[in-house]
């Protein structure tokens, strides 16, 4: 009744197979959302570098990124998001939301906003996956809905990748010659890309936070169990946010970005050793790989954000 497999004869393990397919499709939608984010940021940063004579070297580095590796990035991230359980994905989403609010309140609007967008890549993928899991729970023909969502997300990601390749190859020429309508549009409105991303991410994480809280709370049989879980989680996340803010103030290089990933995942690992399940421990390790993969892939863009 609830998935593609409901129309087929019942075979041993068939339900497990369709559940795996649903997890893969959810991960694919999340990976495509990350790809769209990175492509639009690449367009924005390339235009900013092009307009600044002192940043021509950064422009060349951004242009030199190999577009052929993007499908590999999406495939690996899809596998990671498919393997991560909804419980750990929900915790990752809540942790980033708290960190984002703290960063925005402490720094305000400024050059660090673009870097924050890049740091949310893996959390965005988890948020989209959590949101789909919650919104489609119990929906008729769940797998068909996910297949449609994956198709639309993939089409949008491909178009954004094509836009990034077009801008890196031809924007400099077309913007001067006023030849291409797309490049003319970016010439006049390209500075609005961060505002567009900010609104889209705020909406995505608002839905993801609600879904994350509901996905976590449904595992508790009583309010006492919920309190025993949420109290150490809140304390742990608060200490992590304070530590990361202090680390960011003391250093401006790329080291803290990777150190904070290890500290955050290490804190979550220790927390789940006491209040979680054994499967959660494995999912935290998978999440660590996903975070590092996203940061390594976006290393050039992160460096450009820091210099900006």
Coordinates of C-alpha atoms in Angstrom, one line a residue:
X1 CA 0.0 0.0 0.0
X2 CA 2.8 2.4 0.9
X3 CA 5.4 1.8 -1.8
X4 CA 6.3 0.5 -5.2
X5 CA 6.5 -3.0 -3.9
X6 CA 2.9 -3.1 -2.8
X7 CA 1.8 -3.9 -6.4
X8 CA 4.2 -6.9 -6.7
X9 CA 3.9 -10.4 -5.2
X10 CA 5.2 -10.8 -1.6
X11 CA 8.7 -12.3 -1.7
X12 CA 11.1 -12.8 1.3
X13 CA 13.2 -9.6 1.7
X14 CA 11.2 -7.6 -0.8
X15 CA 10.1 -5.1 1.8
X16 CA 13.8 -4.6 2.8
X17 CA 14.7 -4.0 -0.8
X18 CA 12.1 -1.3 -1.3
X19 CA 13.1 0.3 2.0
X20 CA 16.7 0.4 0.7
X21 CA 15.5 2.0 -2.6
X22 CA 13.6 4.6 -0.7
X23 CA 16.7 5.4 1.4
X24 CA 18.8 5.7 -1.8
X25 CA 16.2 8.1 -3.4
X26 CA 16.1 10.2 -0.3
X27 CA 19.9 10.4 -0.3
X28 CA 19.9 11.3 -4.0
X29 CA 17.5 14.2 -3.4
X30 CA 19.7 15.5 -0.5
X31 CA 22.9 15.1 -2.6
X32 CA 21.3 17.1 -5.5
X33 CA 20.3 19.8 -3.1
X34 CA 24.0 20.1 -2.0
X35 CA 25.0 20.2 -5.7
X36 CA 22.7 23.0 -6.4
X37 CA 24.0 25.0 -3.4
X38 CA 27.6 24.5 -4.5
X39 CA 27.0 25.4 -8.1
X40 CA 25.2 28.6 -7.3
X41 CA 27.9 29.6 -4.8
X42 CA 30.6 28.8 -7.4
X43 CA 28.8 31.2 -9.8
X44 CA 28.6 33.9 -7.2
X45 CA 32.2 33.6 -6.1
X46 CA 33.5 33.5 -9.7
X47 CA 31.7 36.7 -10.5
X48 CA 33.0 38.4 -7.4
X49 CA 36.5 37.4 -8.2
X50 CA 36.1 38.6 -11.8
X51 CA 35.0 42.0 -10.7
X52 CA 38.0 42.4 -8.3
X53 CA 41.4 42.8 -10.1
X54 CA 43.2 41.7 -6.9
X55 CA 41.4 38.3 -7.0
X56 CA 42.2 37.1 -10.5
X57 CA 44.2 34.2 -9.3
X58 CA 41.2 32.9 -7.3
X59 CA 39.1 33.2 -10.4
X60 CA 41.5 31.0 -12.3
X61 CA 41.6 28.4 -9.5
X62 CA 37.8 28.3 -9.4
X63 CA 37.6 27.9 -13.1
X64 CA 40.2 25.1 -13.0
X65 CA 37.9 22.9 -10.9
X66 CA 37.1 19.7 -12.8
X67 CA 33.4 19.5 -13.5
X68 CA 33.7 15.8 -14.4
X69 CA 34.2 15.0 -10.7
X70 CA 30.8 16.5 -9.8
X71 CA 28.8 13.3 -10.7
X72 CA 31.2 11.3 -8.4
X73 CA 30.7 13.8 -5.6
X74 CA 26.9 13.4 -5.9
X75 CA 27.1 9.6 -6.1
X76 CA 29.3 9.3 -3.0
X77 CA 27.2 11.8 -1.0
X78 CA 24.1 9.9 -2.1
X79 CA 25.5 6.7 -0.6
X80 CA 26.5 8.4 2.6
X81 CA 23.1 10.0 3.1
X82 CA 21.4 6.7 2.3
X83 CA 23.4 4.8 4.9
X84 CA 22.9 7.4 7.7
X85 CA 19.9 6.6 9.9
X86 CA 17.2 9.2 10.4
X87 CA 18.1 9.5 14.1
X88 CA 21.7 10.6 13.5
X89 CA 20.7 12.7 10.5
X90 CA 18.2 14.5 12.7
X91 CA 20.8 15.2 15.3
X92 CA 23.2 16.6 12.7
X93 CA 20.4 19.0 11.4
X94 CA 19.6 20.3 14.9
X95 CA 23.3 20.8 15.7
X96 CA 23.9 22.8 12.6
X97 CA 20.8 24.9 13.1
X98 CA 22.0 25.8 16.6
X99 CA 25.4 26.6 15.2
X100 CA 24.0 28.7 12.4
X101 CA 21.8 30.8 14.7
X102 CA 24.8 31.4 17.0
X103 CA 27.0 32.4 14.1
X104 CA 24.4 34.8 12.6
X105 CA 23.8 36.4 16.0
X106 CA 27.5 36.8 16.8
X107 CA 28.8 37.9 13.4
X108 CA 25.8 39.5 11.8
X109 CA 25.7 40.0 8.0
X110 CA 29.1 40.0 6.4
X111 CA 31.7 38.1 4.5
X112 CA 31.4 35.0 6.6
X113 CA 27.9 34.3 5.3
X114 CA 29.1 32.6 2.1
X115 CA 31.4 30.4 4.2
X116 CA 28.5 29.4 6.4
X117 CA 26.6 28.3 3.3
X118 CA 29.5 25.9 2.4
X119 CA 29.7 24.6 5.9
X120 CA 26.1 23.5 5.8
X121 CA 26.5 21.1 2.9
X122 CA 26.2 17.8 4.7
X123 CA 23.7 19.2 7.2
X124 CA 21.5 20.3 4.2
X125 CA 21.6 16.8 2.7
X126 CA 20.6 15.4 6.1
X127 CA 17.9 18.0 6.5
X128 CA 16.4 17.2 3.1
X129 CA 16.5 13.5 3.8
X130 CA 14.8 14.0 7.2
X131 CA 12.2 16.2 5.8
X132 CA 11.3 13.7 3.1
X133 CA 11.2 10.9 5.6
X134 CA 8.8 12.8 7.8
X135 CA 6.6 14.3 5.1
X136 CA 6.2 11.0 3.2
X137 CA 5.8 8.8 6.2
X138 CA 2.7 6.7 5.6
X139 CA 2.1 8.3 2.2
X140 CA 0.5 6.1 -0.5
X141 CA 3.0 5.1 -3.2
X142 CA 5.9 6.6 -1.2
X143 CA 8.5 5.2 -3.6
X144 CA 6.8 6.8 -6.6
X145 CA 6.8 10.2 -4.8
X146 CA 10.5 9.8 -4.0
X147 CA 11.3 8.8 -7.6
X148 CA 9.5 12.0 -8.9
X149 CA 11.4 14.1 -6.3
X150 CA 14.7 12.6 -7.3
X151 CA 14.0 13.2 -10.9
X152 CA 13.1 16.9 -10.4
X153 CA 16.1 17.4 -8.0
X154 CA 18.5 15.7 -10.5
X155 CA 17.2 17.9 -13.3
X156 CA 17.7 21.1 -11.2
X157 CA 21.2 20.0 -10.2
X158 CA 22.2 19.3 -13.8
X159 CA 20.9 22.7 -14.9
X160 CA 22.8 24.5 -12.1
X161 CA 26.0 22.6 -13.0
X162 CA 25.6 23.7 -16.6
X163 CA 25.1 27.2 -15.4
X164 CA 28.4 27.1 -13.4
X165 CA 30.3 25.6 -16.4
X166 CA 28.8 28.3 -18.7
X167 CA 29.8 31.1 -16.3
X168 CA 33.3 29.9 -15.8
X169 CA 33.9 29.5 -19.6
X170 CA 32.0 32.4 -21.2
X171 CA 30.8 34.9 -18.6
X172 CA 33.8 37.2 -18.9
X173 CA 33.3 37.4 -22.7
X174 CA 29.5 37.6 -22.7
X175 CA 29.3 40.2 -19.9
X176 CA 31.5 42.6 -21.9
X177 CA 29.9 42.0 -25.3
X178 CA 26.3 42.0 -23.9
X179 CA 25.8 38.9 -26.0
X180 CA 24.2 36.3 -23.7
X181 CA 20.9 37.0 -21.9
X182 CA 21.8 34.7 -19.0
X183 CA 25.1 36.4 -18.5
X184 CA 23.5 39.8 -18.7
X185 CA 21.0 38.7 -16.0
X186 CA 23.9 37.6 -13.8
X187 CA 25.7 40.9 -14.5
X188 CA 22.7 42.9 -13.1
X189 CA 21.4 40.5 -10.4
X190 CA 24.3 38.1 -9.6
X191 CA 24.8 39.9 -6.3
X192 CA 21.4 38.6 -5.1
X193 CA 22.4 34.9 -5.2
X194 CA 23.4 34.9 -1.4
X195 CA 20.0 36.4 -0.5
X196 CA 18.2 33.7 -2.6
X197 CA 20.2 31.0 -0.9
X198 CA 19.6 32.4 2.5
X199 CA 15.9 32.3 2.1
X200 CA 15.9 28.8 0.6
X201 CA 18.2 27.4 3.3
X202 CA 16.1 29.1 6.0
X203 CA 13.0 27.4 4.7
X204 CA 14.7 24.0 4.2
X205 CA 16.1 24.0 7.7
X206 CA 12.9 25.2 9.3
X207 CA 11.1 22.1 7.8
X208 CA 14.1 19.9 8.6
X209 CA 14.2 21.0 12.3
X210 CA 10.5 20.2 12.8
X211 CA 11.0 16.9 11.1
X212 CA 14.1 16.1 13.2
X213 CA 12.4 16.8 16.5
X214 CA 9.5 14.6 15.6
X215 CA 11.7 11.8 14.3
X216 CA 13.7 11.8 17.5
X217 CA 10.7 12.1 19.9
X218 CA 8.8 9.2 18.3
X219 CA 11.3 6.7 19.8
X220 CA 10.5 7.7 23.4
X221 CA 7.7 6.0 25.3
X222 CA 7.4 8.6 28.1
X223 CA 8.4 12.2 28.9
X224 CA 11.0 10.9 31.4
X225 CA 12.9 9.1 28.6
X226 CA 12.7 12.2 26.4
X227 CA 14.2 14.4 29.2
X228 CA 17.0 11.9 29.8
X229 CA 17.9 12.2 26.1
X230 CA 17.4 15.9 25.5
X231 CA 19.1 17.2 28.6
X232 CA 22.7 15.9 27.9
X233 CA 22.1 16.6 24.2
X234 CA 21.4 20.3 24.9
X235 CA 24.4 20.6 27.2
X236 CA 26.7 18.9 24.7
X237 CA 25.5 21.1 21.8
X238 CA 25.8 24.3 23.8
X239 CA 29.4 23.5 24.8
X240 CA 30.2 22.6 21.2
X241 CA 28.8 25.9 19.9
X242 CA 30.8 27.9 22.5
X243 CA 34.0 26.0 21.6
X244 CA 33.6 26.6 17.9
X245 CA 32.9 30.3 18.2
X246 CA 36.0 30.7 20.3
X247 CA 38.0 28.7 17.8
X248 CA 36.8 30.8 14.9
X249 CA 37.8 34.0 16.7
X250 CA 41.4 32.8 17.4
X251 CA 42.2 31.5 13.9
X252 CA 41.4 32.5 10.4
X253 CA 43.0 29.6 8.4
X254 CA 41.4 26.5 7.2
X255 CA 42.5 24.3 10.1
X256 CA 39.5 25.0 12.5
X257 CA 37.0 24.0 9.8
X258 CA 38.3 20.4 9.9
X259 CA 39.0 20.4 13.6
X260 CA 35.5 21.5 14.5
X261 CA 34.1 18.6 12.3
X262 CA 36.2 16.2 14.4
X263 CA 35.2 17.8 17.7
X264 CA 31.5 17.9 16.7
X265 CA 31.3 14.3 15.6
X266 CA 33.5 13.2 18.5
X267 CA 31.1 14.9 21.0
X268 CA 28.1 13.3 19.2
X269 CA 29.9 9.9 19.3
X270 CA 30.5 10.1 23.0
X271 CA 26.9 11.3 23.7
X272 CA 25.4 8.5 21.7
X273 CA 27.6 6.0 23.6
X274 CA 25.6 6.8 26.7
X275 CA 22.1 7.6 25.4
X276 CA 22.0 6.1 21.9
X277 CA 22.0 2.8 20.1
X278 CA 24.8 0.8 18.6
X279 CA 23.6 1.5 15.1
X280 CA 23.8 5.2 15.9
X281 CA 27.6 4.9 16.6
X282 CA 28.1 3.5 13.1
X283 CA 26.0 6.2 11.6
X284 CA 28.1 8.9 13.3
X285 CA 31.2 7.5 11.7
X286 CA 29.5 7.5 8.3
X287 CA 28.5 11.1 9.0
X288 CA 32.1 12.1 9.7
X289 CA 33.1 10.7 6.3
X290 CA 30.3 12.7 4.7
X291 CA 31.3 15.9 6.4
X292 CA 34.9 15.6 5.4
X293 CA 34.0 14.6 1.8
X294 CA 31.9 17.8 1.4
X295 CA 34.6 20.0 2.9
X296 CA 37.4 18.6 0.8
X297 CA 35.3 18.9 -2.4
X298 CA 34.5 22.6 -1.6
X299 CA 38.1 23.4 -0.4
X300 CA 38.7 26.0 -3.2
X301 CA 35.4 27.8 -2.6
X302 CA 36.0 27.8 1.2
X303 CA 39.4 29.4 0.6
X304 CA 37.8 32.0 -1.7
X305 CA 35.2 32.8 1.0
X306 CA 37.9 33.3 3.7
X307 CA 39.8 35.7 1.4
X308 CA 36.7 37.6 0.6

